[in-house]
Coordinates of C-alpha atoms in Angstrom, one line a residue:
X1 CA 14.5 -25.1 20.7
X2 CA 11.7 -26.4 19.0
X3 CA 9.3 -23.7 17.6
X4 CA 5.9 -24.8 16.2
X5 CA 4.2 -22.1 14.0
X6 CA 0.1 -23.0 14.1
X7 CA -2.3 -23.2 12.4
X8 CA 0.1 -24.1 9.2
X9 CA 1.9 -26.7 11.5
X10 CA 5.9 -24.9 10.5
X11 CA 8.1 -26.7 13.3
X12 CA 11.3 -24.9 13.4
X13 CA 14.5 -24.8 15.1
X14 CA 15.7 -22.2 16.5
X15 CA 18.3 -20.8 18.9
X16 CA 18.2 -20.1 22.6
X17 CA 18.0 -16.2 23.7
X18 CA 17.1 -15.2 20.0
X19 CA 13.6 -13.2 19.6
X20 CA 10.4 -14.1 18.2
X21 CA 10.0 -12.2 15.5
X22 CA 12.7 -11.8 13.7
X23 CA 13.6 -15.7 14.1
X24 CA 10.3 -15.7 12.3
X25 CA 11.6 -13.7 10.1
X26 CA 14.4 -15.3 8.4
X27 CA 12.1 -18.3 8.2
X28 CA 9.9 -16.1 5.6
X29 CA 6.8 -15.6 8.9
X30 CA 4.8 -12.8 9.1
X31 CA 3.6 -12.0 12.1
X32 CA 1.6 -8.5 10.7
X33 CA 4.3 -5.9 11.9
X34 CA 5.2 -2.7 10.4
X35 CA 7.7 -1.1 12.2
X36 CA 10.8 -3.9 11.2
X37 CA 10.4 -5.7 15.5
X38 CA 11.8 -1.7 16.8
X39 CA 8.0 -2.3 19.6
X40 CA 6.6 0.4 18.5
X41 CA 3.4 -0.4 16.3
X42 CA 1.9 -2.8 18.7
X43 CA 1.0 -5.1 15.4
X44 CA 3.7 -8.5 15.8
X45 CA 0.6 -10.8 18.3
X46 CA 0.4 -14.2 18.9
X47 CA -0.5 -16.1 21.3
X48 CA 2.3 -18.1 22.9
X49 CA 0.5 -21.7 24.6
X50 CA 3.7 -22.9 25.4
X51 CA 7.6 -21.3 26.2
X52 CA 4.9 -18.4 28.0
X53 CA 6.8 -16.9 31.0
X54 CA 4.0 -13.5 30.4
X55 CA 7.0 -11.4 31.5
X56 CA 5.8 -8.6 30.2
X57 CA 7.6 -6.1 28.5
X58 CA 7.4 -2.6 28.9
X59 CA 6.2 -2.2 25.7
X60 CA 3.6 -5.4 25.7
X61 CA 2.5 -3.8 28.9
X62 CA 1.7 -0.5 27.1
X63 CA 0.6 -1.6 23.6
X64 CA -1.2 -4.7 25.0
X65 CA -4.4 -4.6 26.6
X66 CA -4.8 -6.5 30.5
X67 CA -7.6 -8.9 28.4
X68 CA -4.7 -9.3 25.6
X69 CA -1.7 -9.9 28.4
X70 CA -3.6 -12.5 30.2
X71 CA -4.9 -14.1 27.8
X72 CA -1.4 -15.4 26.0
X73 CA -0.5 -12.6 23.6
X74 CA 2.4 -11.6 22.9
X75 CA 4.1 -8.8 21.0
X76 CA 6.7 -11.2 18.9
X77 CA 8.6 -8.2 18.6
X78 CA 10.0 -8.2 22.6
X79 CA 9.4 -11.9 22.9
X80 CA 13.5 -14.1 23.5
X81 CA 12.6 -18.0 23.1
X82 CA 13.9 -20.2 26.1
X83 CA 12.3 -22.5 25.5
X84 CA 10.3 -25.2 23.8
X85 CA 7.5 -22.6 21.7
X86 CA 4.7 -22.7 20.7
X87 CA 2.5 -20.1 18.9
X88 CA -0.7 -19.7 17.2
X89 CA -0.4 -17.0 14.3
X90 CA -3.8 -15.5 14.5
X91 CA -6.6 -16.3 12.0
X92 CA -8.0 -13.2 10.8
X93 CA -4.4 -11.9 8.7
X94 CA -4.3 -12.4 5.4
X95 CA -3.2 -15.8 4.3
X96 CA 0.8 -15.4 3.2
X97 CA 1.7 -15.2 -0.4
X98 CA -1.7 -15.0 -1.4
X99 CA -2.7 -15.0 -5.4
X100 CA -5.2 -13.0 -6.4
X101 CA -6.3 -12.6 -9.6
X102 CA -8.4 -9.2 -11.5
X103 CA -11.6 -10.3 -13.2
X104 CA -12.3 -7.0 -14.8
X105 CA -12.0 -7.0 -18.7
X106 CA -9.1 -4.7 -18.9
X107 CA -10.0 -2.7 -22.7
X108 CA -7.4 -0.3 -23.7
X109 CA -5.9 -0.7 -27.5
X110 CA -2.0 -1.0 -27.4
X111 CA 0.3 -0.3 -30.5
X112 CA 2.6 -2.9 -31.8
X113 CA 6.3 -4.5 -30.6
X114 CA 8.9 -7.1 -33.7
X115 CA 8.0 -10.2 -32.3
X116 CA 11.0 -13.3 -32.6
X117 CA 9.8 -15.7 -34.4
X118 CA 11.4 -18.3 -32.7
X119 CA 7.8 -19.3 -31.0
X120 CA 4.1 -19.9 -31.5
X121 CA 2.8 -17.2 -29.8
X122 CA 4.8 -14.5 -27.9
X123 CA 3.8 -13.3 -24.9
X124 CA 5.2 -10.1 -22.9
X125 CA 5.1 -9.5 -19.2
X126 CA 4.6 -6.0 -17.8
X127 CA 4.4 -6.0 -13.8
X128 CA 4.2 -2.8 -10.9
X129 CA 5.9 -3.4 -7.9
X130 CA 4.3 -1.7 -4.4
X131 CA 5.0 -0.8 -1.4
X132 CA 2.8 -3.2 0.0
X133 CA 2.0 -5.6 -3.1
X134 CA 3.3 -6.9 -6.7
X135 CA 1.1 -6.3 -9.5
X136 CA 1.5 -8.7 -12.9
X137 CA -0.1 -7.5 -16.3
X138 CA 0.5 -11.2 -19.2
X139 CA 0.6 -9.8 -23.1
X140 CA -0.3 -11.4 -26.0
X141 CA 2.4 -9.6 -27.6
X142 CA 1.5 -11.0 -31.0
X143 CA -2.5 -10.2 -30.9
X144 CA -1.8 -7.1 -28.5
X145 CA -4.5 -8.4 -26.5
X146 CA -4.4 -9.3 -22.9
X147 CA -4.5 -12.3 -20.9
X148 CA -4.7 -11.9 -17.0
X149 CA -4.0 -9.9 -14.2
X150 CA -2.7 -11.0 -10.8
X151 CA -1.3 -9.8 -8.0
X152 CA 0.5 -10.8 -4.3
X153 CA 1.5 -9.9 -1.2
X154 CA 5.9 -8.1 -1.6
X155 CA 7.6 -10.5 0.7
X156 CA 9.7 -7.7 1.5
X157 CA 6.6 -6.4 4.2
X158 CA 8.4 -8.9 6.4
X159 CA 10.9 -6.2 6.6
X160 CA 8.7 -3.0 7.1
X161 CA 5.9 -2.3 5.5
X162 CA 6.8 1.6 4.8
X163 CA 10.0 2.8 2.5
X164 CA 11.8 4.1 5.5
X165 CA 10.9 1.3 7.2
X166 CA 12.9 -0.8 4.6
X167 CA 15.6 1.7 3.8
X168 CA 16.8 1.4 7.1
X169 CA 16.7 -2.2 7.1
X170 CA 18.9 -2.2 3.9
X171 CA 20.9 0.4 5.0
X172 CA 22.2 -1.4 8.4
X173 CA 24.4 -4.4 5.6
X174 CA 24.8 -5.1 2.5
X175 CA 24.1 -8.3 3.0
X176 CA 20.2 -6.8 4.1
X177 CA 20.0 -5.0 0.6
X178 CA 20.5 -8.7 -0.9
X179 CA 18.4 -10.5 0.5
X180 CA 15.7 -7.6 -0.3
X181 CA 16.4 -7.8 -3.9
X182 CA 16.1 -11.7 -3.9
X183 CA 13.1 -11.8 -2.7
X184 CA 11.4 -9.6 -5.0
X185 CA 12.9 -10.8 -7.5
X186 CA 12.1 -14.7 -6.8
X187 CA 8.0 -13.2 -6.2
X188 CA 8.2 -11.0 -10.1
X189 CA 9.1 -14.7 -11.1
X190 CA 6.6 -16.9 -9.2
X191 CA 4.5 -14.7 -10.9
X192 CA 5.9 -15.1 -14.1
X193 CA 5.3 -18.5 -13.6
X194 CA 2.3 -18.8 -11.7
X195 CA 0.3 -17.2 -15.4
X196 CA 2.9 -19.0 -18.1
X197 CA 1.3 -22.0 -16.5
X198 CA -2.0 -21.1 -15.8
X199 CA -2.2 -20.7 -18.8
X200 CA -0.4 -23.4 -20.9
X201 CA 2.7 -21.0 -22.0
X202 CA 5.9 -22.7 -22.6
X203 CA 8.3 -20.0 -20.5
X204 CA 10.5 -19.3 -23.2
X205 CA 7.7 -18.2 -25.3
X206 CA 7.7 -14.7 -22.8
X207 CA 10.2 -12.6 -24.4
X208 CA 9.7 -9.1 -22.7
X209 CA 9.0 -7.9 -18.9
X210 CA 9.0 -4.3 -18.3
X211 CA 9.0 -3.4 -14.0
X212 CA 7.5 0.0 -12.9
X213 CA 7.4 0.8 -9.8
X214 CA 8.3 3.5 -6.7
X215 CA 12.5 4.8 -6.2
X216 CA 13.2 2.4 -3.7
X217 CA 11.6 -0.6 -5.0
X218 CA 13.2 0.0 -8.0
X219 CA 17.0 -0.2 -6.3
X220 CA 16.0 -2.4 -4.4
X221 CA 15.1 -5.0 -7.0
X222 CA 18.4 -3.9 -8.5
X223 CA 20.3 -4.5 -5.7
X224 CA 21.6 -1.0 -5.3
X225 CA 22.3 0.8 -1.8
X226 CA 19.8 2.9 -0.8
X227 CA 21.6 5.3 1.5
X228 CA 21.3 8.3 -0.6
X229 CA 17.7 7.9 -0.1
X230 CA 17.4 8.2 3.7
X231 CA 17.7 11.8 3.6
X232 CA 17.7 15.2 2.3
X233 CA 18.5 16.2 -0.9
X234 CA 18.7 13.1 -2.9
X235 CA 21.4 13.6 -5.0
X236 CA 23.7 11.4 -6.3
X237 CA 21.1 8.9 -7.6
X238 CA 21.1 7.4 -11.0
X239 CA 17.7 7.4 -12.4
X240 CA 18.0 6.3 -15.5
X241 CA 16.2 3.2 -17.0
X242 CA 17.9 0.0 -16.4
X243 CA 18.3 -3.1 -19.8
X244 CA 18.9 -6.6 -17.9
X245 CA 19.2 -9.7 -19.7
X246 CA 16.4 -12.5 -17.7
X247 CA 19.1 -14.7 -16.9
X248 CA 20.5 -11.1 -14.4
X249 CA 17.5 -11.7 -11.9
X250 CA 16.9 -15.2 -12.5
X251 CA 13.4 -14.8 -14.6
X252 CA 12.6 -18.0 -16.4
X253 CA 11.7 -16.7 -20.1
X254 CA 13.2 -16.6 -22.8
X255 CA 17.2 -17.0 -23.0
X256 CA 17.4 -13.4 -24.9
X257 CA 13.9 -12.1 -22.8
X258 CA 14.7 -8.5 -22.0
X259 CA 13.7 -6.9 -18.2
X260 CA 13.5 -3.2 -18.7
X261 CA 13.5 -1.4 -15.5
X262 CA 11.5 2.2 -16.3
X263 CA 13.0 5.3 -15.4
X264 CA 12.7 7.0 -12.2
X265 CA 11.9 11.0 -11.5
X266 CA 13.7 12.2 -9.2
X267 CA 13.9 11.7 -5.2
X268 CA 10.7 9.5 -3.9
X269 CA 9.1 9.7 -6.9
X270 CA 9.7 6.8 -9.5
X271 CA 8.4 4.9 -12.6
X272 CA 5.1 4.2 -11.1
X273 CA 4.5 7.8 -11.1
X274 CA 6.1 7.9 -15.1
X275 CA 3.1 4.8 -15.8
X276 CA 0.5 6.8 -14.4
X277 CA 2.0 9.5 -16.5
X278 CA 2.3 7.7 -19.8
X279 CA -1.2 5.5 -19.2
X280 CA -3.5 9.1 -19.4
X281 CA -0.7 11.1 -21.7
X282 CA -0.7 14.1 -19.2
X283 CA 2.5 15.4 -21.2
X284 CA 0.4 15.9 -24.3
X285 CA -3.4 16.7 -22.2
X286 CA -4.5 20.4 -22.9
X287 CA -5.4 22.1 -19.5
X288 CA -5.0 21.6 -16.0
X289 CA -5.4 18.1 -14.3
X290 CA -4.2 16.4 -11.3
X291 CA -3.1 13.2 -10.4
X292 CA -2.8 11.7 -7.2
X293 CA -1.5 8.3 -5.7
X294 CA -2.7 7.4 -2.2
X295 CA -0.5 5.5 -0.5
X296 CA 2.3 4.9 2.3
X297 CA 4.7 7.5 0.3
X298 CA 1.9 9.7 -1.7
X299 CA 3.3 10.9 -5.3
X300 CA 1.1 13.6 -7.2
X301 CA 1.3 14.8 -10.4
X302 CA 0.5 17.9 -11.4
X303 CA 0.0 18.8 -15.8
X304 CA -0.7 22.1 -16.6
X305 CA -0.9 22.1 -20.4
X306 CA 1.0 19.4 -21.2
X307 CA 3.9 21.2 -18.7
X308 CA 4.7 17.9 -15.9
X309 CA 5.3 19.2 -11.7
X310 CA 5.6 16.0 -9.4
X311 CA 6.2 15.6 -5.8
X312 CA 5.9 12.5 -3.3
X313 CA 4.4 13.0 0.7
X314 CA 5.7 10.6 3.4
X315 CA 2.1 10.2 4.4
X316 CA 2.9 6.8 6.7
X317 CA 0.6 4.0 6.4
X318 CA -2.2 4.6 8.0
X319 CA -3.7 5.2 4.7
X320 CA -3.5 1.3 5.3
X321 CA -4.5 1.0 8.6
X322 CA -1.2 -0.3 8.9
X323 CA -0.8 2.8 12.0
X324 CA -4.1 2.8 13.5
X325 CA -5.6 0.7 16.6
X326 CA -7.9 -1.6 14.8
X327 CA -6.5 -0.9 11.6
X328 CA -6.5 -4.1 8.9
X329 CA -5.2 -4.5 5.1
X330 CA -9.2 -4.1 3.0
X331 CA -9.8 -7.9 3.6
X332 CA -12.4 -9.7 5.2
X333 CA -14.0 -8.5 7.7
X334 CA -12.6 -5.1 8.0
X335 CA -15.5 -2.2 8.0
X336 CA -15.0 0.1 4.9
X337 CA -18.3 1.8 4.4
X338 CA -19.6 4.3 7.7
X339 CA -23.0 5.8 7.9
X340 CA -24.5 7.8 10.6
X341 CA -27.6 8.8 10.1
X342 CA -30.5 8.8 12.3
X343 CA -28.9 7.9 16.1
X344 CA -27.6 4.8 14.6
X345 CA -23.9 3.8 13.6
X346 CA -24.6 2.3 10.2
X347 CA -21.3 0.0 8.8
X348 CA -20.3 -2.0 6.2
X349 CA -17.8 -4.7 5.8
X350 CA -15.9 -6.2 4.3
X351 CA -17.7 -9.9 3.3
X352 CA -15.7 -13.3 2.6
X353 CA -16.6 -13.3 -1.3
X354 CA -15.0 -11.6 -4.0
X355 CA -17.3 -7.9 -4.2
X356 CA -19.3 -8.5 -1.8
X357 CA -20.1 -7.4 1.7
X358 CA -21.9 -7.3 4.3
X359 CA -24.1 -4.3 7.1
X360 CA -24.8 -4.6 10.4
X361 CA -26.0 -1.3 12.3
X362 CA -25.6 0.1 15.9
X363 CA -27.4 2.5 17.8
X364 CA -26.2 5.4 19.6
X365 CA -25.8 3.5 23.1
X366 CA -23.9 1.2 22.2
X367 CA -26.9 -2.0 21.2
X368 CA -26.9 -3.7 17.9
X369 CA -29.3 -4.0 15.6
X370 CA -30.8 -6.8 14.2
X371 CA -29.0 -9.9 13.3
X372 CA -25.9 -10.4 13.6
X373 CA -24.6 -13.1 11.1
X374 CA -20.9 -14.7 11.7
X375 CA -18.8 -12.8 10.1
X376 CA -18.2 -9.5 11.8
X377 CA -16.3 -6.7 12.1
X378 CA -13.1 -7.3 13.1
X379 CA -10.7 -3.5 12.2
X380 CA -10.8 -1.2 10.3
X381 CA -9.4 0.2 6.3
X382 CA -7.7 2.9 5.3
X383 CA -11.3 3.8 3.0
X384 CA -13.3 3.0 6.5
X385 CA -11.4 5.4 8.6
X386 CA -11.4 7.7 5.4
X387 CA -16.1 7.7 6.3
X388 CA -16.1 7.4 9.7
X389 CA -14.0 10.5 10.5
X390 CA -16.3 12.2 6.8
X391 CA -19.2 11.3 9.2
X392 CA -18.1 12.1 12.8
X393 CA -17.6 15.8 11.1
X394 CA -21.0 15.5 9.3
X395 CA -22.6 14.9 12.8
X396 CA -20.7 16.9 14.9
X397 CA -19.4 14.2 17.3
X398 CA -16.1 15.6 16.1
X399 CA -14.7 18.9 15.4
X400 CA -13.0 20.3 12.9
X401 CA -9.5 20.9 14.1
X402 CA -10.3 17.2 15.0
X403 CA -10.2 16.5 18.8
X404 CA -13.7 13.8 19.5
X405 CA -16.3 15.5 22.1
X406 CA -15.5 13.7 24.7
X407 CA -12.8 13.3 28.1
X408 CA -9.8 14.7 27.0
X409 CA -6.6 12.9 25.8
X410 CA -5.2 10.5 23.8
X411 CA -7.4 7.8 25.3
X412 CA -10.5 8.7 24.1
X413 CA -12.1 7.0 21.2
X414 CA -15.9 6.3 19.1
X415 CA -17.5 2.9 19.2
X416 CA -18.6 2.4 15.0
X417 CA -19.1 -0.9 16.4
X418 CA -20.0 -3.4 19.2
X419 CA -21.7 -7.1 20.0
X420 CA -20.7 -8.3 23.3
X421 CA -17.7 -8.1 24.4
X422 CA -16.7 -7.1 20.7
X423 CA -16.1 -4.0 19.4
X424 CA -14.6 -2.3 16.3
X425 CA -13.0 2.0 17.8
X426 CA -11.6 5.0 16.4
X427 CA -9.4 6.3 18.9
X428 CA -8.3 9.7 18.9
X429 CA -4.4 8.4 17.9
X430 CA -6.6 6.9 14.8
X431 CA -7.7 10.3 14.0
X432 CA -4.4 12.2 14.7
X433 CA -3.0 9.6 12.4
X434 CA -5.4 9.7 9.3
X435 CA -4.6 14.1 9.6
X436 CA -1.5 14.0 9.4
X437 CA -1.6 11.4 6.4
X438 CA -4.5 12.9 4.7
X439 CA -2.2 16.4 5.6
X440 CA 1.1 15.7 3.9
X441 CA -1.4 14.9 0.1
X442 CA -3.2 18.0 1.3
X443 CA 0.2 19.7 1.5
X444 CA 0.9 18.4 -1.8
X445 CA -1.2 19.4 -3.9
X446 CA -1.2 23.4 -2.4
X447 CA 2.7 24.1 -2.5
X448 CA 2.4 22.5 -6.6
X449 CA -0.5 24.6 -7.6
X450 CA 1.4 27.8 -5.3
X451 CA 4.1 26.4 -7.8
X452 CA 2.4 26.6 -11.1
X453 CA 0.8 29.1 -10.1
X454 CA -3.1 27.9 -10.4
X455 CA -5.9 28.1 -8.1
X456 CA -7.4 24.9 -7.0
X457 CA -10.4 26.3 -8.8
X458 CA -8.3 26.0 -12.7
X459 CA -8.1 22.3 -11.9
X460 CA -10.1 20.4 -14.9
X461 CA -10.1 16.5 -13.5
X462 CA -8.1 14.9 -10.4
X463 CA -7.0 11.7 -11.9
X464 CA -6.9 8.7 -8.5
X465 CA -4.0 6.1 -9.1
X466 CA -4.1 2.7 -7.2
X467 CA -5.6 0.6 -5.4
X468 CA -6.8 2.5 -1.9
X469 CA -8.2 5.1 -5.0
X470 CA -11.1 2.5 -6.2
X471 CA -12.7 2.1 -3.1
X472 CA -12.6 5.5 -1.4
X473 CA -16.0 7.6 -1.4
X474 CA -14.5 10.9 -2.7
X475 CA -17.8 13.1 -1.5
X476 CA -16.2 12.0 1.7
X477 CA -12.8 12.7 1.1
X478 CA -13.7 15.9 -0.4
X479 CA -15.0 16.6 2.2
X480 CA -11.9 16.1 5.6
X481 CA -9.7 18.1 2.9
X482 CA -8.2 15.1 1.7
X483 CA -8.7 16.1 -1.9
X484 CA -9.4 19.7 -3.3
X485 CA -13.1 21.3 -3.5
X486 CA -13.5 20.4 -6.4
X487 CA -17.5 18.7 -8.8
X488 CA -17.3 15.0 -7.5
X489 CA -18.0 13.8 -11.4
X490 CA -14.1 16.0 -12.4
X491 CA -11.9 13.4 -9.9
X492 CA -11.4 10.0 -12.0
X493 CA -9.8 6.5 -10.8
X494 CA -7.9 5.1 -13.5
X495 CA -6.7 1.6 -11.9
X496 CA -3.6 0.8 -12.2
X497 CA -2.4 3.2 -13.8
X498 CA 1.8 2.2 -12.9
X499 CA 1.0 -0.9 -14.9
X500 CA -1.2 0.2 -17.1
X501 CA 2.1 2.6 -18.2
X502 CA 4.4 -0.3 -17.8
X503 CA 2.4 -2.1 -20.7
X504 CA 1.7 1.0 -23.2
X505 CA 6.0 0.7 -22.7
X506 CA 6.4 -3.3 -23.1
X507 CA 4.0 -3.4 -25.8
X508 CA 5.7 0.0 -27.8
X509 CA 3.1 2.0 -27.9
X510 CA 5.7 4.5 -26.1
X511 CA 9.5 3.7 -27.3
X512 CA 12.2 3.1 -24.5
X513 CA 13.9 6.0 -25.9
X514 CA 10.7 8.3 -25.8
X515 CA 10.4 6.9 -21.9
X516 CA 13.4 7.7 -20.4
X517 CA 13.5 11.3 -22.8
X518 CA 9.6 12.0 -20.9
X519 CA 11.2 11.2 -17.5
X520 CA 13.3 13.6 -17.5
X521 CA 11.1 17.0 -18.9
X522 CA 9.5 16.5 -15.9
X523 CA 10.1 19.2 -12.6
X524 CA 10.2 17.8 -9.4
X525 CA 9.8 20.1 -6.6
X526 CA 11.3 18.4 -3.3
X527 CA 8.9 19.8 -0.6
X528 CA 11.1 19.5 1.9
X529 CA 13.1 22.5 0.9
X530 CA 9.8 24.1 0.7
X531 CA 10.0 27.2 2.6
X532 CA 6.0 27.2 2.9
X533 CA 5.5 23.5 4.0
X534 CA 5.3 24.3 7.8
X535 CA 3.1 27.2 7.2
X536 CA 0.8 24.8 4.9
X537 CA 0.9 21.5 6.7
X538 CA -1.0 23.8 9.7
X539 CA -3.3 24.5 7.8
X540 CA -3.7 21.1 5.6
X541 CA -4.5 18.6 9.2
X542 CA -7.5 20.5 9.9
X543 CA -10.3 19.3 9.0

């Protein structure tokens, strides 16, 4: 059967009886689902204009509105191809394979690295493989000079938005592990080639690459089984750093170029967390410092007078909007800020240009105030949800248990923006999702503090790592109980600490031997084995 995907006008021959979601996935087409086609998230929507028999499954009747069903919207994970089909993918999703560039200048000063005298100039690349995105930073090794940084979506997201879903997919067959390894290696190599081409660098001049990643991503990059990462306790897993030739992983670099995958720590705490530790030199830090990387798998580091302890929490995809009714990533059209004042709900959404924003207001009766432009809210991202919940709590629209004051049950919701037939809502279920996520993070923090015999008031600084940390309102994050209650001026955003740490290793300020040594000295607290976990978690979910 011929299946046409619009607006990219991609035509693919697919066997009759094939599932649309999985067939598209095999051909690199992402519908935006986050449950790997397991019919639970309701995110893989597409309009079927040809070949749609409109025989809706029970999952579609539950997860699609009547209006969506009437307009021909289907969940692609529930759709079976029986004839030639035309599929329209929503233009509101992120552009596939979109590469974004970091424009801010990096002012870190790093040490020396011995260089190969065969080339005129010598370059290296640091890579951070995240579950959601992959970032690459190019350095001139001779001058210890930052050249450029770009990032793109992790193509493995076709097979699940979070590490657990991806582990499940990988564990179903050896071919799946090989597929995921190929995808991420090609993604890294593409970034490498893009950087070299845009800066007129011969790929032979790139002599070294250092990779940091969470435990699952490291294993999948190396083509290793992730079976033992699916259950606690995590035994028989190697966290050693790995040195490879560029040819081993298909990187188009200098023939003798070396690729170094940094060591992990333990459990789901990987080399990305180690990179953050190296970036802030926490193993030598005086005082008590907390480092939190908020994401689908939240990693937390506690440094007590240079002694390091870590843990990880399965926060889930709520902070990235994936598990929310109208959740989305922080892209154009996403509500990123919310304020409720004087009976007005004011929302700020991400605009079309980098760094731009638009603000709209609505009164509590649901009527828009002021002019409505061509760009309007289409969903809400993680930072927007944090702000919205803080404002709902502050204005007594929601109580401290997370219950919206209105009708009972999961069907309750609050409208954040509305204009004619378009609206963005936050549901009771969305709030519960965020409660579970923030509760997991806060529980990890509290158990680390207890293990170290420290109180919240004894923390000198909190460091937030990762892209998400840059966009949240610190006061509101503290207000809803995501972070401990300390003064906002003692909470610092450190950016991509994982990539900063990888850069230090690339440039030789920290040797590979020292990197390995530090990773082995870090104590890992396995939360699943903590007797107090349930008690702390039940306290942490409330606001």
